[in-house]
Amino acid sequence: MKYRFLPAALALFGLMLSGCSTPGVVTPTLVLPVPMQVSYQSELGIARLGQMLNAPGLTPEQRAELFFQRGVVFDRVGLRAMARLDFNRALREQPDFADAYNLNGVYLTQNQEFDEAYESFDSALELAPDYVYANLNRGIALYYGGRPELAARDLRVFLDAEPADPYRLLWWHLARYQIDAEDALTTLAAHRDQYGTDEWAWDIVDVYLGRLAPEVLLSRIAEQSQDNQELAEMLCEAYFYLAKLAQHNAQSEQAEVYLKLALATNIYDFVEHRYALLELDLIGQQARLKR
């Protein structure tokens, strides 16, 4: 089967997600994929790239590209320390490598080294001014670095490049919500009405707007996904944004559960997986400060 319903094993999760139990009310059932595993192709790709790097006569640009490509594969399988090492090697070989600056900045953001992350994204954008994914990642770094106005500016640049992309809209909304929650929701609704399509991720936007229940979103994902990988990818995204919505609603326990469910998919190279881990780190830091 392409997905599993596990209401019994997840009784605790169900209680946390639904609040206090009420007689006659059915606890929402969570949807879980089989966690993704490292593929044979990825393992083979790492080995082949290593062999190519040992070939004689490579130019610095060729070595930089091979280090970068191997770093991308390491990142895809969750070997983040190895990935970051390769991205730094790529930059040593080719100091004007915008892609490597961009992904290095992502790792710096995950490590909460925000000033260094900003510098890395600035370098990427100086080398490639139209590199909107560097705007996305700098915007996320600014969001987590407590600078929502600057974050919203970068994330709006990213959104404007493809205004019908619901993920771009959601990140812009998260930054704007920190500035003015009511205005952010009004703008979110207006943008959804203007640009919304039948792409499934617009259902997440509808959950934020109160037009769709979270359990309906999860049910639709289970019905629409074609295989376990697609299910895992969709759930990684959905659970992350449900966690952020729970935070907005001061439902900290629900948010923590959703973040753990996003991580459990093992979709390591998704933005939502990366920052689910950072979110949990921040929750842990806050808990330690309260002790």
Short mmCIF file of C-alpha atoms in Angstrom, two decimals:
data_model
loop_
_atom_site.label_atom_id
_atom_site.label_comp_id
_atom_site.label_asym_id
_atom_site.label_seq_id
_atom_site.Cartn_x
_atom_site.Cartn_y
_atom_site.Cartn_z
CA MET A 1 0.00 0.00 0.00
CA LYS A 2 1.22 3.49 -0.75
CA TYR A 3 0.31 4.80 2.71
CA ARG A 4 -0.71 3.60 6.13
CA PHE A 5 -3.21 4.85 8.66
CA LEU A 6 -1.95 4.25 12.19
CA PRO A 7 -4.60 5.51 14.62
CA ALA A 8 -3.77 3.07 17.42
CA ALA A 9 -0.01 3.50 17.40
CA LEU A 10 -0.42 7.25 17.27
CA ALA A 11 -2.94 7.68 20.05
CA LEU A 12 -0.67 10.10 21.87
CA PHE A 13 -0.08 12.13 18.73
CA GLY A 14 -3.80 12.17 18.07
CA LEU A 15 -4.56 13.52 21.53
CA MET A 16 -1.95 16.24 21.15
CA LEU A 17 -3.25 17.25 17.75
CA SER A 18 -6.93 17.26 18.62
CA GLY A 19 -6.75 18.80 22.09
CA CYS A 20 -8.97 17.53 24.87
CA SER A 21 -10.98 14.46 24.08
CA THR A 22 -14.71 14.96 23.64
CA PRO A 23 -17.24 12.12 23.74
CA GLY A 24 -18.56 11.31 20.30
CA VAL A 25 -15.74 13.16 18.52
CA VAL A 26 -13.35 11.05 16.47
CA THR A 27 -9.67 11.89 16.88
CA PRO A 28 -8.17 12.85 13.48
CA THR A 29 -6.10 10.10 11.92
CA LEU A 30 -2.61 10.99 10.79
CA VAL A 31 -1.18 9.88 7.48
CA LEU A 32 2.33 8.45 7.47
CA PRO A 33 4.54 7.30 4.63
CA VAL A 34 7.20 4.66 4.88
CA PRO A 35 10.28 6.82 5.64
CA MET A 36 12.41 7.24 2.54
CA GLN A 37 15.70 5.33 2.40
CA VAL A 38 18.96 6.12 0.64
CA SER A 39 18.69 4.90 -2.94
CA TYR A 40 21.20 2.73 -4.75
CA GLN A 41 21.51 5.46 -7.38
CA SER A 42 22.59 8.00 -4.76
CA GLU A 43 25.19 5.67 -3.29
CA LEU A 44 26.51 4.88 -6.76
CA GLY A 45 26.55 8.57 -7.64
CA ILE A 46 28.70 9.40 -4.63
CA ALA A 47 31.17 6.65 -5.54
CA ARG A 48 31.38 7.73 -9.18
CA LEU A 49 31.90 11.38 -8.34
CA GLY A 50 34.69 10.38 -5.95
CA GLN A 51 36.38 8.43 -8.74
CA MET A 52 36.05 11.37 -11.11
CA LEU A 53 37.63 13.70 -8.56
CA ASN A 54 40.70 11.45 -8.50
CA ALA A 55 41.14 11.72 -12.27
CA PRO A 56 44.34 13.55 -13.34
CA GLY A 57 44.34 16.81 -15.26
CA LEU A 58 41.15 18.34 -13.90
CA THR A 59 40.90 22.12 -14.04
CA PRO A 60 39.89 24.02 -10.87
CA GLU A 61 36.48 24.70 -12.45
CA GLN A 62 35.97 21.01 -13.17
CA ARG A 63 36.98 20.03 -9.64
CA ALA A 64 34.66 22.69 -8.22
CA GLU A 65 31.73 21.36 -10.23
CA LEU A 66 32.43 17.77 -9.14
CA PHE A 67 32.71 18.76 -5.49
CA PHE A 68 29.47 20.69 -5.79
CA GLN A 69 27.62 17.80 -7.45
CA ARG A 70 28.85 15.36 -4.82
CA GLY A 71 27.79 17.81 -2.12
CA VAL A 72 24.30 17.91 -3.61
CA VAL A 73 24.09 14.11 -3.45
CA PHE A 74 25.41 14.07 0.12
CA ASP A 75 22.75 16.65 0.98
CA ARG A 76 20.02 14.56 -0.65
CA VAL A 77 20.84 11.55 1.53
CA GLY A 78 21.16 13.54 4.76
CA LEU A 79 24.98 13.54 5.08
CA ARG A 80 25.03 17.24 5.78
CA ALA A 81 28.51 17.54 7.25
CA MET A 82 29.95 15.87 4.16
CA ALA A 83 27.84 18.11 1.91
CA ARG A 84 28.99 21.29 3.60
CA LEU A 85 32.61 20.15 3.36
CA ASP A 86 32.24 19.61 -0.38
CA PHE A 87 30.56 22.97 -0.93
CA ASN A 88 33.46 24.66 0.84
CA ARG A 89 35.91 22.68 -1.29
CA ALA A 90 34.07 23.85 -4.40
CA LEU A 91 34.48 27.46 -3.28
CA ARG A 92 38.19 27.00 -2.67
CA GLU A 93 38.55 25.69 -6.22
CA GLN A 94 36.28 28.33 -7.74
CA PRO A 95 35.69 31.41 -5.54
CA ASP A 96 33.02 32.81 -7.90
CA PHE A 97 30.70 29.77 -7.65
CA ALA A 98 27.27 31.27 -6.89
CA ASP A 99 25.49 27.94 -6.38
CA ALA A 100 28.04 26.86 -3.79
CA TYR A 101 27.67 30.15 -1.89
CA ASN A 102 23.90 29.67 -1.90
CA LEU A 103 23.94 26.15 -0.46
CA ASN A 104 26.71 26.99 1.97
CA GLY A 105 24.48 29.80 3.23
CA VAL A 106 21.65 27.32 3.77
CA TYR A 107 23.89 25.27 6.06
CA LEU A 108 25.00 28.36 7.93
CA THR A 109 21.35 29.24 8.46
CA GLN A 110 20.58 25.78 9.80
CA ASN A 111 23.49 26.21 12.24
CA GLN A 112 22.09 29.63 13.27
CA GLU A 113 25.25 31.35 12.02
CA PHE A 114 23.15 34.11 10.55
CA ASP A 115 25.72 36.83 9.87
CA GLU A 116 27.89 34.38 7.94
CA ALA A 117 24.79 33.13 6.10
CA TYR A 118 23.86 36.65 5.01
CA GLU A 119 27.38 37.15 3.68
CA SER A 120 27.20 33.91 1.73
CA PHE A 121 23.88 34.81 0.12
CA ASP A 122 25.13 38.32 -0.59
CA SER A 123 28.07 36.80 -2.42
CA ALA A 124 25.76 34.57 -4.47
CA LEU A 125 23.60 37.54 -5.45
CA GLU A 126 26.60 39.71 -6.29
CA LEU A 127 27.78 37.00 -8.68
CA ALA A 128 24.28 36.27 -10.04
CA PRO A 129 21.87 39.18 -9.38
CA ASP A 130 18.90 37.28 -10.86
CA TYR A 131 19.47 34.18 -8.72
CA VAL A 132 16.10 34.27 -6.97
CA TYR A 133 16.73 31.10 -4.97
CA ALA A 134 19.43 33.05 -3.15
CA ASN A 135 16.71 35.60 -2.36
CA LEU A 136 14.57 32.78 -0.99
CA ASN A 137 17.33 31.40 1.19
CA ARG A 138 18.51 34.82 2.39
CA GLY A 139 14.89 35.64 3.18
CA ILE A 140 14.58 32.48 5.27
CA ALA A 141 17.84 33.29 7.05
CA LEU A 142 16.56 36.79 7.82
CA TYR A 143 13.26 35.31 9.04
CA TYR A 144 15.01 33.01 11.50
CA GLY A 145 17.50 35.75 12.36
CA GLY A 146 14.67 37.93 13.66
CA ARG A 147 14.60 40.45 10.79
CA PRO A 148 11.13 39.91 9.29
CA GLU A 149 10.92 43.20 7.34
CA LEU A 150 14.09 42.38 5.38
CA ALA A 151 12.96 38.75 5.09
CA ALA A 152 9.63 39.80 3.57
CA ARG A 153 11.46 41.95 1.02
CA ASP A 154 13.61 39.05 -0.20
CA LEU A 155 10.73 36.60 -0.14
CA ARG A 156 8.58 38.98 -2.16
CA VAL A 157 11.30 39.04 -4.84
CA PHE A 158 11.15 35.25 -4.89
CA LEU A 159 7.34 35.25 -5.06
CA ASP A 160 7.21 37.84 -7.85
CA ALA A 161 9.30 35.54 -10.05
CA GLU A 162 6.48 32.96 -9.94
CA PRO A 163 3.35 34.37 -8.24
CA ALA A 164 1.26 31.22 -8.80
CA ASP A 165 3.62 29.12 -6.64
CA PRO A 166 1.90 28.46 -3.28
CA TYR A 167 5.16 27.61 -1.51
CA ARG A 168 6.65 30.99 -2.37
CA LEU A 169 3.47 32.61 -1.10
CA LEU A 170 3.58 30.68 2.17
CA TRP A 171 7.15 31.76 2.97
CA TRP A 172 6.32 35.39 2.21
CA HIS A 173 3.27 35.06 4.43
CA LEU A 174 5.31 33.62 7.32
CA ALA A 175 7.61 36.64 7.27
CA ARG A 176 4.75 39.13 6.94
CA TYR A 177 2.83 37.43 9.74
CA GLN A 178 5.61 38.42 12.14
CA ILE A 179 5.15 42.05 11.13
CA ASP A 180 1.34 42.37 11.00
CA ALA A 181 -0.66 39.15 11.38
CA GLU A 182 -4.04 40.58 10.34
CA ASP A 183 -2.71 42.28 7.22
CA ALA A 184 -0.71 39.18 6.30
CA LEU A 185 -3.87 37.06 6.33
CA THR A 186 -5.79 39.61 4.27
CA THR A 187 -2.99 39.70 1.70
CA LEU A 188 -2.75 35.91 1.69
CA ALA A 189 -6.47 35.61 0.86
CA ALA A 190 -6.25 38.21 -1.90
CA HIS A 191 -3.23 36.52 -3.48
CA ARG A 192 -4.85 33.09 -3.26
CA ASP A 193 -8.00 34.39 -4.97
CA GLN A 194 -5.96 36.00 -7.76
CA TYR A 195 -3.37 33.31 -8.45
CA GLY A 196 -4.70 30.06 -6.98
CA THR A 197 -4.80 26.97 -9.17
CA ASP A 198 -5.77 23.33 -8.71
CA GLU A 199 -2.23 22.42 -7.56
CA TRP A 200 -2.56 20.45 -4.34
CA ALA A 201 -0.38 22.78 -2.25
CA TRP A 202 -2.98 25.53 -2.51
CA ASP A 203 -4.91 23.36 -0.06
CA ILE A 204 -2.27 24.32 2.52
CA VAL A 205 -3.02 27.98 1.85
CA ASP A 206 -6.72 27.23 2.30
CA VAL A 207 -5.97 25.66 5.70
CA TYR A 208 -4.21 28.89 6.73
CA LEU A 209 -7.26 30.85 5.59
CA GLY A 210 -9.66 28.62 7.51
CA ARG A 211 -11.27 27.36 4.31
CA LEU A 212 -10.13 23.76 4.77
CA ALA A 213 -9.60 21.57 7.83
CA PRO A 214 -6.14 20.04 8.38
CA GLU A 215 -7.55 16.52 8.44
CA VAL A 216 -9.16 17.11 5.03
CA LEU A 217 -5.79 18.26 3.71
CA LEU A 218 -4.13 15.07 4.96
CA SER A 219 -6.92 12.91 3.55
CA ARG A 220 -6.55 14.52 0.13
CA ILE A 221 -2.80 13.96 0.19
CA ALA A 222 -3.33 10.27 0.92
CA GLU A 223 -5.80 10.01 -1.94
CA GLN A 224 -3.82 12.00 -4.50
CA SER A 225 -0.29 10.67 -3.98
CA GLN A 226 0.79 8.19 -6.64
CA ASP A 227 3.41 6.29 -4.66
CA ASN A 228 5.23 6.32 -1.34
CA GLN A 229 7.86 8.82 -2.44
CA GLU A 230 5.27 11.35 -3.56
CA LEU A 231 3.34 10.76 -0.35
CA ALA A 232 6.47 11.36 1.74
CA GLU A 233 7.29 14.56 -0.16
CA MET A 234 3.78 15.95 0.14
CA LEU A 235 3.57 15.13 3.83
CA CYS A 236 6.99 16.64 4.53
CA GLU A 237 5.69 19.91 3.15
CA ALA A 238 2.22 19.73 4.68
CA TYR A 239 3.34 18.84 8.19
CA PHE A 240 5.90 21.66 8.25
CA TYR A 241 3.36 24.31 7.28
CA LEU A 242 0.79 22.85 9.66
CA ALA A 243 3.42 23.20 12.38
CA LYS A 244 3.92 26.86 11.56
CA LEU A 245 0.17 27.43 11.63
CA ALA A 246 -0.04 25.70 15.01
CA GLN A 247 2.66 28.09 16.27
CA HIS A 248 0.60 31.04 15.06
CA ASN A 249 -2.32 29.64 17.07
CA ALA A 250 -0.16 29.19 20.19
CA GLN A 251 -0.50 25.39 19.94
CA SER A 252 3.10 24.57 20.76
CA GLU A 253 2.63 20.85 21.42
CA GLN A 254 0.81 20.34 18.13
CA ALA A 255 3.55 22.26 16.33
CA GLU A 256 6.26 20.07 17.80
CA VAL A 257 4.47 16.89 16.75
CA TYR A 258 3.97 18.16 13.20
CA LEU A 259 7.65 19.09 12.95
CA LYS A 260 8.70 15.61 14.04
CA LEU A 261 6.34 14.10 11.49
CA ALA A 262 7.90 16.25 8.75
CA LEU A 263 11.36 15.04 9.77
CA ALA A 264 10.20 11.42 9.85
CA THR A 265 9.67 11.46 6.08
CA ASN A 266 13.46 11.61 5.49
CA ILE A 267 13.08 14.03 2.55
CA TYR A 268 16.36 15.62 3.53
CA ASP A 269 16.80 18.06 0.65
CA PHE A 270 13.38 19.72 0.99
CA VAL A 271 13.32 23.20 2.46
CA GLU A 272 10.61 22.08 4.87
CA HIS A 273 12.71 19.20 6.19
CA ARG A 274 15.75 21.43 6.70
CA TYR A 275 13.87 23.98 8.72
CA ALA A 276 11.74 21.51 10.66
CA LEU A 277 15.00 20.49 12.31
CA LEU A 278 15.93 24.12 12.98
CA GLU A 279 12.46 24.77 14.41
CA LEU A 280 12.88 21.88 16.84
CA ASP A 281 16.30 23.21 17.85
CA LEU A 282 14.72 26.59 18.58
CA ILE A 283 11.96 24.94 20.62
CA GLY A 284 14.62 23.11 22.64
CA GLN A 285 16.52 26.35 23.25
CA GLN A 286 13.38 28.08 24.47
CA ALA A 287 12.59 25.18 26.80
CA ARG A 288 16.09 25.34 28.32
CA LEU A 289 15.76 29.09 28.91
CA LYS A 290 12.52 28.53 30.87
CA ARG A 291 14.14 26.08 33.28
#
